[in-house]
Tab-separated table of C-alpha atoms and ligand atoms in Angstrom:
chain	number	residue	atom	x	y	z
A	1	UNK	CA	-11.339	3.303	-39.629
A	2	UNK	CA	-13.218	5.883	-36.991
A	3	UNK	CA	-11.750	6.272	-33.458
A	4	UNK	CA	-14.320	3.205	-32.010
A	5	UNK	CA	-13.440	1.080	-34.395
A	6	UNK	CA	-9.919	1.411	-33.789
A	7	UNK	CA	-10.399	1.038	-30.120
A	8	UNK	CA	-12.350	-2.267	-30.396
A	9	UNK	CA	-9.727	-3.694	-32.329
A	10	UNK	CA	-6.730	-2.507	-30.612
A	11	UNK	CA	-8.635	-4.366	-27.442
A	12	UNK	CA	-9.305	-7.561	-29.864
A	13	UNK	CA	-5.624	-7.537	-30.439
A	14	UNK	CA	-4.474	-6.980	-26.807
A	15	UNK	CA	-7.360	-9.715	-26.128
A	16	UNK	CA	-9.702	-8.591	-23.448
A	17	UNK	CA	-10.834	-11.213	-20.968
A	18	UNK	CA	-13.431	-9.902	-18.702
A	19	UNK	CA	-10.985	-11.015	-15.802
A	20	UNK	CA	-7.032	-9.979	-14.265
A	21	UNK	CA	-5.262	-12.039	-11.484
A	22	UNK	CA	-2.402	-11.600	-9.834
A	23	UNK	CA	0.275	-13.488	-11.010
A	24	UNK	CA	3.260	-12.763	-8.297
A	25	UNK	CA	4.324	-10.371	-5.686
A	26	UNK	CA	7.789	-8.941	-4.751
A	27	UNK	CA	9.096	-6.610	-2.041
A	28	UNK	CA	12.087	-4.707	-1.322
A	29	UNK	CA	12.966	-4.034	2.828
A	30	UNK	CA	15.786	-1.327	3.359
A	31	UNK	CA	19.330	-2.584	5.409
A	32	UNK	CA	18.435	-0.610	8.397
A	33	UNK	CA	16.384	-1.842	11.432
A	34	UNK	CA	15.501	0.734	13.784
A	35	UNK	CA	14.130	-0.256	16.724
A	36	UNK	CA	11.824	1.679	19.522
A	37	UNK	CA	14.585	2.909	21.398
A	38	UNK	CA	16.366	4.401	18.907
A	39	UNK	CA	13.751	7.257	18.477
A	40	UNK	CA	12.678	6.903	22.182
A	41	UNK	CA	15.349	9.950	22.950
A	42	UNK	CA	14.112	12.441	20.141
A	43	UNK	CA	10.250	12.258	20.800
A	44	UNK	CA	10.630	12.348	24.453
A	45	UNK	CA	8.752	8.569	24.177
A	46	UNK	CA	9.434	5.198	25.168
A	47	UNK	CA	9.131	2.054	23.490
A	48	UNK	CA	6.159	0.653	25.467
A	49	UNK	CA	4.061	3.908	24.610
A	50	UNK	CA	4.942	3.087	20.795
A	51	UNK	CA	4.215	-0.661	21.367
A	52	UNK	CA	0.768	0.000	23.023
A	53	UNK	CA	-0.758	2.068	20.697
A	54	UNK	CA	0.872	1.056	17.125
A	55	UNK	CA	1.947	-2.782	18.034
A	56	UNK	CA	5.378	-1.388	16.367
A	57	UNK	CA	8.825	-2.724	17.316
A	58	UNK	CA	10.632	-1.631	14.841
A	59	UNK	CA	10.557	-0.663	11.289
A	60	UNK	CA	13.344	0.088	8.327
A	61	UNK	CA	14.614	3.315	7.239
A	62	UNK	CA	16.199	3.777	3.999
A	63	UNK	CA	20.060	5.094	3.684
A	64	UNK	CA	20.977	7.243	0.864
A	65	UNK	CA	21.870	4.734	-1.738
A	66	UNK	CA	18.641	2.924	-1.421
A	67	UNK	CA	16.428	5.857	-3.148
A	68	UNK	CA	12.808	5.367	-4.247
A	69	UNK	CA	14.158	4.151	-7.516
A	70	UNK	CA	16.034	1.573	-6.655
A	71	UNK	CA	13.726	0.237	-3.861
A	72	UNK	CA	10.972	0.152	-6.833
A	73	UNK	CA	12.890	-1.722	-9.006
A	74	UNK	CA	13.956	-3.950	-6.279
A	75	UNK	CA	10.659	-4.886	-5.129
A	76	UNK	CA	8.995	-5.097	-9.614
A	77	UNK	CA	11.952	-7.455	-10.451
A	78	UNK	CA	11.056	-9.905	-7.230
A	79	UNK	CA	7.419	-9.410	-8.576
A	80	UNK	CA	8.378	-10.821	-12.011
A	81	UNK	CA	10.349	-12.988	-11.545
A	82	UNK	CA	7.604	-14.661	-8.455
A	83	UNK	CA	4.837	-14.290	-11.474
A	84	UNK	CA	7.287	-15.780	-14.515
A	85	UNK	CA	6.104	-12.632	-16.792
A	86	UNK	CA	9.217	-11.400	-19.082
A	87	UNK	CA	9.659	-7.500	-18.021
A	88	UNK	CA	9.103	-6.866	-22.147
A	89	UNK	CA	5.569	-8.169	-21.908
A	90	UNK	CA	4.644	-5.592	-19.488
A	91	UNK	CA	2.402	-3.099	-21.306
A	92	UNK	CA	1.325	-0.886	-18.383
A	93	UNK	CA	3.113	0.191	-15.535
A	94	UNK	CA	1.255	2.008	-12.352
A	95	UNK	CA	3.388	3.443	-9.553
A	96	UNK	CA	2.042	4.621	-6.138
A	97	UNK	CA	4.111	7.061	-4.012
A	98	UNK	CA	3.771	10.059	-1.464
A	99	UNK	CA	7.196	10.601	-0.876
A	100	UNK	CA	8.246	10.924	-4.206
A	101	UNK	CA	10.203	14.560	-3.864
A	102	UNK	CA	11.313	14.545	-7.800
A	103	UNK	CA	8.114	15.250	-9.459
A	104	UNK	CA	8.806	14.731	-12.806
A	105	UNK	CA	10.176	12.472	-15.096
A	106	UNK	CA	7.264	10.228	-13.625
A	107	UNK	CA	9.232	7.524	-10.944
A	108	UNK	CA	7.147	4.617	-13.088
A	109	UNK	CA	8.807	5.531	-16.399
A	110	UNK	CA	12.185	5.311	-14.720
A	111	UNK	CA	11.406	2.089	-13.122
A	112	UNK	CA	9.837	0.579	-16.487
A	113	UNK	CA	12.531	1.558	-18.086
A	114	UNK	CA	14.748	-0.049	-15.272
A	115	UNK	CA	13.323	-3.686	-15.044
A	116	UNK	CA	12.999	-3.961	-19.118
A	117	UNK	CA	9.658	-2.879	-19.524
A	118	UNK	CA	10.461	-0.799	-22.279
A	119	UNK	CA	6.933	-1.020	-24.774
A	120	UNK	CA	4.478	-0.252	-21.201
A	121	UNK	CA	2.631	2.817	-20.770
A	122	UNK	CA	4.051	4.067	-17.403
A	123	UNK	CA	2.432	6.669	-14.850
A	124	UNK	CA	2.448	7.827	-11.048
A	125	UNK	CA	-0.663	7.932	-8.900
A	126	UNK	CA	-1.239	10.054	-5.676
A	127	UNK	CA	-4.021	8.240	-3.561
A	128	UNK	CA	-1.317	8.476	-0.251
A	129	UNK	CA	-1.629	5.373	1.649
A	130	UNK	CA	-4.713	4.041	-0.375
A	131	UNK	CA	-1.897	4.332	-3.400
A	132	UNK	CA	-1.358	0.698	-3.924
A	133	UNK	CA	-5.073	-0.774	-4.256
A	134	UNK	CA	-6.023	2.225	-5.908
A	135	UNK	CA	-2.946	1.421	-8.375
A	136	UNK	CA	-3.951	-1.881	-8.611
A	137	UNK	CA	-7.853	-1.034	-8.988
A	138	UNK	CA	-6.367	0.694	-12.553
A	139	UNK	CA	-4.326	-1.728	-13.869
A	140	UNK	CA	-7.033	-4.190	-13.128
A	141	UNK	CA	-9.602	-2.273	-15.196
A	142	UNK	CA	-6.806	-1.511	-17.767
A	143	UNK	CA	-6.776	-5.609	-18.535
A	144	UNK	CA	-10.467	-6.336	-18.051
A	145	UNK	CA	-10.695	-3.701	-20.862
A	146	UNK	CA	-8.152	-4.822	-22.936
A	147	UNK	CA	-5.776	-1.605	-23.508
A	148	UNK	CA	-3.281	-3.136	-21.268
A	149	UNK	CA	-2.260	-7.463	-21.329
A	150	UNK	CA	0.183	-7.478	-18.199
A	151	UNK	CA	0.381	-4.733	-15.872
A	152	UNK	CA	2.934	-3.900	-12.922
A	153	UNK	CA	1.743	-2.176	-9.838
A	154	UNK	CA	4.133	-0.549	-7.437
A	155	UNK	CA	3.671	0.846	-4.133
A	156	UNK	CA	6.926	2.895	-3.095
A	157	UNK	CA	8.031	5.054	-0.046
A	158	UNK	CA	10.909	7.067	1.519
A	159	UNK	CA	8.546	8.326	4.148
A	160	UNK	CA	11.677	9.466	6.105
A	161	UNK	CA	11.859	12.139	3.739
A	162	UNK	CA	8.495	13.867	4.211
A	163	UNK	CA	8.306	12.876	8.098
A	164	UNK	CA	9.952	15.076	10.345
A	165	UNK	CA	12.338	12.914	12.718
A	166	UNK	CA	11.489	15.105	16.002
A	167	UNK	CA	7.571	15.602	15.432
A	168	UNK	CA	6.403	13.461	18.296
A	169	UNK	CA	2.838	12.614	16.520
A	170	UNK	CA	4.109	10.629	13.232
A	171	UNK	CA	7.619	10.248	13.637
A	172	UNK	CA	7.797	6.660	15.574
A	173	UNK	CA	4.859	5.448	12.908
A	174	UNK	CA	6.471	5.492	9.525
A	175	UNK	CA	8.965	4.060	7.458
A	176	UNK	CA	10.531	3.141	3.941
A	177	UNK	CA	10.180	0.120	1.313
A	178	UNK	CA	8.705	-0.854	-1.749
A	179	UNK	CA	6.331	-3.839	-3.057
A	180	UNK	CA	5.418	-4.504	-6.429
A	181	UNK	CA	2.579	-7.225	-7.674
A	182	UNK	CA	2.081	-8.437	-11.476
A	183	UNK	CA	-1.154	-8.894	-13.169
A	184	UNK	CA	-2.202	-10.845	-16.112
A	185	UNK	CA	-5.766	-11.556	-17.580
A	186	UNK	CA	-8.043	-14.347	-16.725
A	187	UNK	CA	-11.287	-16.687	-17.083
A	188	UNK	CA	-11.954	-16.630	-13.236
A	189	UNK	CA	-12.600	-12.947	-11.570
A	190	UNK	CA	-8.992	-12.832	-9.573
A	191	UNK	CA	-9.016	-8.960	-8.388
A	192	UNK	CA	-12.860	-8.418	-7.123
A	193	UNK	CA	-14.778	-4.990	-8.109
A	194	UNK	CA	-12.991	-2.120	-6.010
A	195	UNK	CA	-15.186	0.189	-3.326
A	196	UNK	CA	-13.634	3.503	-3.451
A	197	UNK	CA	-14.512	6.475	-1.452
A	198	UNK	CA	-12.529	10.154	-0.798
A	199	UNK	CA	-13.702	13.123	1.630
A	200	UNK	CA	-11.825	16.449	1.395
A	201	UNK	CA	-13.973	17.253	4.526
A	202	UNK	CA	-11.080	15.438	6.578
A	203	UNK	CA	-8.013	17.121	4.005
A	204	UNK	CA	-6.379	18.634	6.604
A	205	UNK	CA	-5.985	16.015	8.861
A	206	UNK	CA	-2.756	14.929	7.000
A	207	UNK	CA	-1.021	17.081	4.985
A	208	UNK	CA	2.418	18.589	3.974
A	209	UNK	CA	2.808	21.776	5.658
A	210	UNK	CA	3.644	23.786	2.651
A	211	UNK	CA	4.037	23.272	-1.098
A	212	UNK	CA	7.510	23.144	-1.959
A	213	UNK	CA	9.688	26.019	-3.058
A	214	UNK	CA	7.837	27.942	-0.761
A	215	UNK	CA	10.968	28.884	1.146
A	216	UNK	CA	9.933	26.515	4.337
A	217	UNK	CA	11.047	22.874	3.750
A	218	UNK	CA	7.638	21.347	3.871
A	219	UNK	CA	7.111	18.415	6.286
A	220	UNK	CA	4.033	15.934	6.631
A	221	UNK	CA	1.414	16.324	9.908
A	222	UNK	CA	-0.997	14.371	10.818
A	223	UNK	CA	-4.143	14.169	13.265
A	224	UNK	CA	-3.557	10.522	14.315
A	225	UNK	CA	-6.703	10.330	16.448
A	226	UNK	CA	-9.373	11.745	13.810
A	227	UNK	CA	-7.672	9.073	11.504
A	228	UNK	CA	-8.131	6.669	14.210
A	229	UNK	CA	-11.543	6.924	14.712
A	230	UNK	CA	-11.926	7.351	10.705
A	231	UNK	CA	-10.257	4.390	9.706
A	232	UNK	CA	-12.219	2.424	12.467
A	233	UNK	CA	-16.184	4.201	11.432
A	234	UNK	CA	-15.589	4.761	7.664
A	235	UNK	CA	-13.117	1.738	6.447
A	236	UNK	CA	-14.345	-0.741	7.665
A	237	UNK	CA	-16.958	-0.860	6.371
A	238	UNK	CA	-16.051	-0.184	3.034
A	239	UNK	CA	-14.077	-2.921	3.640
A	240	UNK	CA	-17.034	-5.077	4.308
A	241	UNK	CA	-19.041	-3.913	0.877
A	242	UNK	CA	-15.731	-5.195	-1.263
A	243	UNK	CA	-16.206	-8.746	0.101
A	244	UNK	CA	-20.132	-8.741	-0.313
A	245	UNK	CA	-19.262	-6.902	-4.429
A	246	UNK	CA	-17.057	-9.810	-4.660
A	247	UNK	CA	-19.366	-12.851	-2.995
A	248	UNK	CA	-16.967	-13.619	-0.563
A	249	UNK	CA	-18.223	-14.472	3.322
A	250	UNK	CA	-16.415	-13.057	5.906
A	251	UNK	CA	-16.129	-16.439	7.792
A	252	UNK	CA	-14.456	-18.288	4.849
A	253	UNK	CA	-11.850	-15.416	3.651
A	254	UNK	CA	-8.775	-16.865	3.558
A	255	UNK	CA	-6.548	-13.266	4.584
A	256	UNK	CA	-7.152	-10.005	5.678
A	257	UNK	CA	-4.209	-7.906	4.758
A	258	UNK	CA	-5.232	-4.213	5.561
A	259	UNK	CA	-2.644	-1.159	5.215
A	260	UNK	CA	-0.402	-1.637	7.716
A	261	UNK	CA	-0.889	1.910	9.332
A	262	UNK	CA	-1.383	0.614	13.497
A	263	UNK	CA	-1.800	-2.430	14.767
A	264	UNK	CA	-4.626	-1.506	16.675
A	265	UNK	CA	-6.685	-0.538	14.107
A	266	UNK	CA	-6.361	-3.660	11.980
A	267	UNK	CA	-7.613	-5.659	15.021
A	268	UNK	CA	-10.429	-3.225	15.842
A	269	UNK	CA	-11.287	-3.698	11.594
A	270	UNK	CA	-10.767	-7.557	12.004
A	271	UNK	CA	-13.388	-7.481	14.665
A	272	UNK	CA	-15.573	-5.901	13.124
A	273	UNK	CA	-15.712	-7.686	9.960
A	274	UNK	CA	-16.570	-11.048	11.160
A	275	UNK	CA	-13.675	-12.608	10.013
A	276	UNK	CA	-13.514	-16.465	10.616
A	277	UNK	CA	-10.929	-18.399	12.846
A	278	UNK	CA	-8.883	-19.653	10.021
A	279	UNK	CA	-8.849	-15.516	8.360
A	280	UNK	CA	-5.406	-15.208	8.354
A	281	UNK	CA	-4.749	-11.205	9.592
A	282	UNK	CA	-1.471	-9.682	8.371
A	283	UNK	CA	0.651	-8.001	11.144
A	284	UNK	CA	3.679	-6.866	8.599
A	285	UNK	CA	3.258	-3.068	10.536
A	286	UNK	CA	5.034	-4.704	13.670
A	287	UNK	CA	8.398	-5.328	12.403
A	288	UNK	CA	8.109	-2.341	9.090
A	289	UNK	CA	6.054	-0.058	10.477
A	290	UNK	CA	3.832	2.271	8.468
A	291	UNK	CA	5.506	2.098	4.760
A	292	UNK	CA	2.131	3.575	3.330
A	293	UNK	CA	1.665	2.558	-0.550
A	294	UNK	CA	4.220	-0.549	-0.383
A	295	UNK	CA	2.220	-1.998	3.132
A	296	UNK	CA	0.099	-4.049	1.503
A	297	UNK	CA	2.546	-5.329	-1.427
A	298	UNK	CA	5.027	-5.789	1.388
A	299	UNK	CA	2.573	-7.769	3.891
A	300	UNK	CA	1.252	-10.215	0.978
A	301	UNK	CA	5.186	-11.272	0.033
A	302	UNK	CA	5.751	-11.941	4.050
A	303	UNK	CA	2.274	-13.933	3.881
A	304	UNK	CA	3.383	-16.178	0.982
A	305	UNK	CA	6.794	-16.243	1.899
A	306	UNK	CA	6.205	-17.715	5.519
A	307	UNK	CA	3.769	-19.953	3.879
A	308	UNK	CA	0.435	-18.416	6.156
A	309	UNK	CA	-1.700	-18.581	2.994
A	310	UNK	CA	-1.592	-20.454	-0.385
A	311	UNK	CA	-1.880	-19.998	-4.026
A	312	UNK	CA	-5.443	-19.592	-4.855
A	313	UNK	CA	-7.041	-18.025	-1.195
A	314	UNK	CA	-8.728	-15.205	-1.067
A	315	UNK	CA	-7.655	-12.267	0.285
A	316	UNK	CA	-9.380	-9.021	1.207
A	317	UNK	CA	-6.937	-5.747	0.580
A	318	UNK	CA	-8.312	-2.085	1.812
A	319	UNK	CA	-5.602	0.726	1.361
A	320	UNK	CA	-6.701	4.046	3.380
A	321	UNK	CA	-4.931	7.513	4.123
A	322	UNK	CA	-4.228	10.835	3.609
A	323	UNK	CA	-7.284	12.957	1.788
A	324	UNK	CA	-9.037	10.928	3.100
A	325	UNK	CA	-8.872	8.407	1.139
A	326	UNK	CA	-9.625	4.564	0.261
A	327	UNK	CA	-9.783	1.495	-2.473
A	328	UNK	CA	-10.844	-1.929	-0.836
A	329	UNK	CA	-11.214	-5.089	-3.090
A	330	UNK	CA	-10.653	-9.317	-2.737
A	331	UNK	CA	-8.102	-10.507	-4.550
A	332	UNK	CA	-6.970	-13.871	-5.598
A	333	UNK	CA	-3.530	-15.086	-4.120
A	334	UNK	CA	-0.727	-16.314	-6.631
B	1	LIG	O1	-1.223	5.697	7.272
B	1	LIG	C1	-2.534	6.132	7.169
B	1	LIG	C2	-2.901	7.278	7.996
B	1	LIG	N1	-2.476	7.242	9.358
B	1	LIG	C3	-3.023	6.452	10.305
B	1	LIG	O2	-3.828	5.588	10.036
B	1	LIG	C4	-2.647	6.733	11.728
B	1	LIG	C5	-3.842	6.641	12.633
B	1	LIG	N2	-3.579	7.063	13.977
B	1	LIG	C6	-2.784	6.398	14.853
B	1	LIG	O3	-2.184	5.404	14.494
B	1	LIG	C7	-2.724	6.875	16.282
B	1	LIG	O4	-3.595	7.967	16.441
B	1	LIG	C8	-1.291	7.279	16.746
B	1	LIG	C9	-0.437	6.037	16.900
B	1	LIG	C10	-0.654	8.216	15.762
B	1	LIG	C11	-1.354	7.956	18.116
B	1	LIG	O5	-1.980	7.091	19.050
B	1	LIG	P1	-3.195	7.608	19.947
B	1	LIG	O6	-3.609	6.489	20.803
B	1	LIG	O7	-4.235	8.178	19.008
B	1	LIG	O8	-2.518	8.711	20.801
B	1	LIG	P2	-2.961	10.236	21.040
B	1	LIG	O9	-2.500	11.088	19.919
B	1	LIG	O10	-4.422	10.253	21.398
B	1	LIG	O11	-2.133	10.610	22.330
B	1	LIG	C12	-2.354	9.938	23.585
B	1	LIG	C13	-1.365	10.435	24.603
B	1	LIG	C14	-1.335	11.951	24.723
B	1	LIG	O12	-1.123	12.290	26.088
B	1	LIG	P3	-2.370	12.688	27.030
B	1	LIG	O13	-3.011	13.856	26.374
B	1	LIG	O14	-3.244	11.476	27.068
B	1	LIG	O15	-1.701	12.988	28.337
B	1	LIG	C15	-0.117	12.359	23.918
B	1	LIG	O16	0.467	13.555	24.351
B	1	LIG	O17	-0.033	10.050	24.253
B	1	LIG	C16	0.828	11.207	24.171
B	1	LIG	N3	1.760	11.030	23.057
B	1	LIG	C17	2.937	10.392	23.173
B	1	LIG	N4	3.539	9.808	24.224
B	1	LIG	C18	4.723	9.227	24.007
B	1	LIG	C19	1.597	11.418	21.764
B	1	LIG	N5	2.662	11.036	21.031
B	1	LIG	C20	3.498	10.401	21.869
B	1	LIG	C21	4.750	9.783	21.716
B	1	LIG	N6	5.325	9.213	22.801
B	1	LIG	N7	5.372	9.732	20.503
């Protein structure tokens, strides 16, 4: 049999749709709830300057037993069991993280291996805070294309570990946790085409400050304001071309659930998308703060928990960060 041949079966057998949907969602929040005032003393803030320009009140940091690992797991077994998919039937695990200090075994093997996934394909991706739809983007095309059946996406962050407590610019602005969604194929288009973009003309404006081993313990920094006004000029509209790719009108999407980086800037997107009165916006970044790749996991589960949205709305996602980088695309609520 030549190589295509083999291919187009191996897809036959593995049954390619056309279509994926997301089947369920799960998230994992660490113990700890720190609020404004705790950092107010260390960055020489206060907890109305934090509230004003990030809507934060308070976010979770991780303690030592709850490492990226278990967090991950945490978060993928609340995802299967939500979707009903036995951890065995996964075939293709994607994991997102930027604060994943132990490069290699890959986190996503560990965490297959964890939760029972033990025939899936497993493998990290660095997209930063984009991570997640960017993850999910892949494991999407992965089941349209038939070389995977049921995927697991994970978004996963210790962002205490890269962020330096005392640096004044990021330090009130991030935190830890994990979310985790499960896809499965489908007749009906559930996650929409994905509008990606990356510009290494804005690299710099967060970065670690070293590689590691270097000698100096690397830290992350970041140029809040050029993000700012990039995440405003640049996103949102990308943002905007994922809903017209997937036929969706502004006015009748059912939730907007943007990385949860500042509160300000996912009203300022909201604006200017149009969104209708019934859009449901997620504002998960006021009581997690910034978790990066697990945000936008971690915002859907609060969405369906609370019972804001329902099984079969639309919702637009749009993951953005460090790079710069984004993935935007409409999925299909469980
Ligand atoms: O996760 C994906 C990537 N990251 C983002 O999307 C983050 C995007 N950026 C932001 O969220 C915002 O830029 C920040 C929340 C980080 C900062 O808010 P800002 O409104 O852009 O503040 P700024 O950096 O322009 O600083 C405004 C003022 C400055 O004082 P002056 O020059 O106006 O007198 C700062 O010195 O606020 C001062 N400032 C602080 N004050 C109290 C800066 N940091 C602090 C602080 N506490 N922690």
């Amino acid at each position: 049999m030549t190589g295509t041949a083999k291919a187009a079966r191996s897809a036959e057998t593995r049954g390619a749709t056309g279509y994926s949907r997301i089947l369920g969602v799960g998230g994992y929040r660490p113990r700890t709830v720190v609020p404004n005032a705790e950092l107010c003393g260390i960055l020489d803030s206060s907890d109305e300057w934090i509230e004003t320009r990030t809507g934060i009140r308070e976010r979770r940091f991780a303690s030592a037993d709850e490492t990226l690992d278990v967090m991950a797991v945490a978060g993928a077994q609340k995802a299967l069991a939500q979707s009903g998919v036995d951890a065995a039937d996964i075939d293709l695990v994607v994991l997102a993280s930027m604060s994943n200090l132990l490069q290699t075994p890959p986190l996503a093997v560990r965490v297959a291996h964890a939760v029972g996934a033990r025939r899936a394909a497993a493998l990290d991706l660095s997209a930063a805070c984009a991570g997640f739809c960017h993850a999910l983007a892949v494991a999407s095309d992965a089941i349209r294309a038939g070389s995977a059946r049921h995927a697991l996406v994970i978004g996963a962050e210790r962002m205490t570990d890269i962020v330096e407590r005392t640096d004044r610019g990021s330090a009130f602005l991030f935190a830890d946790g994990a979310g985790a969604a499960v896809l499965a194929p489908a007749d009906q288009p559930g996650v929409g085409p994905v509008v990606r973009r990356a510009d290494g003309a804005y690299a710099d404006a967060l970065r670690m400050t070293a590689p590691w081993g270097g000698g100096e313990r690397p830290w992350m920094r970041m140029d809040g304001r050029r993000i700012f006004r990039w995440a405003v000029e640049e996103v949102a509209p990308a943002a905007a071309e994922a809903l017209r790719a997937a036929h969706v009108d502004p006015v009748r999407l059912g939730a907007f659930v943007p990385h949860q980086a500042n509160l300000r800037i996912i009203e300022l997107m909201a604006q200017r998308l149009g969104l209708g009165p019934d859009t449901v916006v997620a504002r998960e970044v006021v009581h997690t703060g910034n978790t990066s790749a697990a945000s936008i996991p971690l915002a859907l589960e609060t969405l369906l928990a609370e019972g804001r949205v329902r099984s079969g709305d639309t919702a637009l996602l749009v993951g953005f960060g460090a790079g710069l980088n984004l993935a935007a695309q409409v999925v299909v609520l469980p």
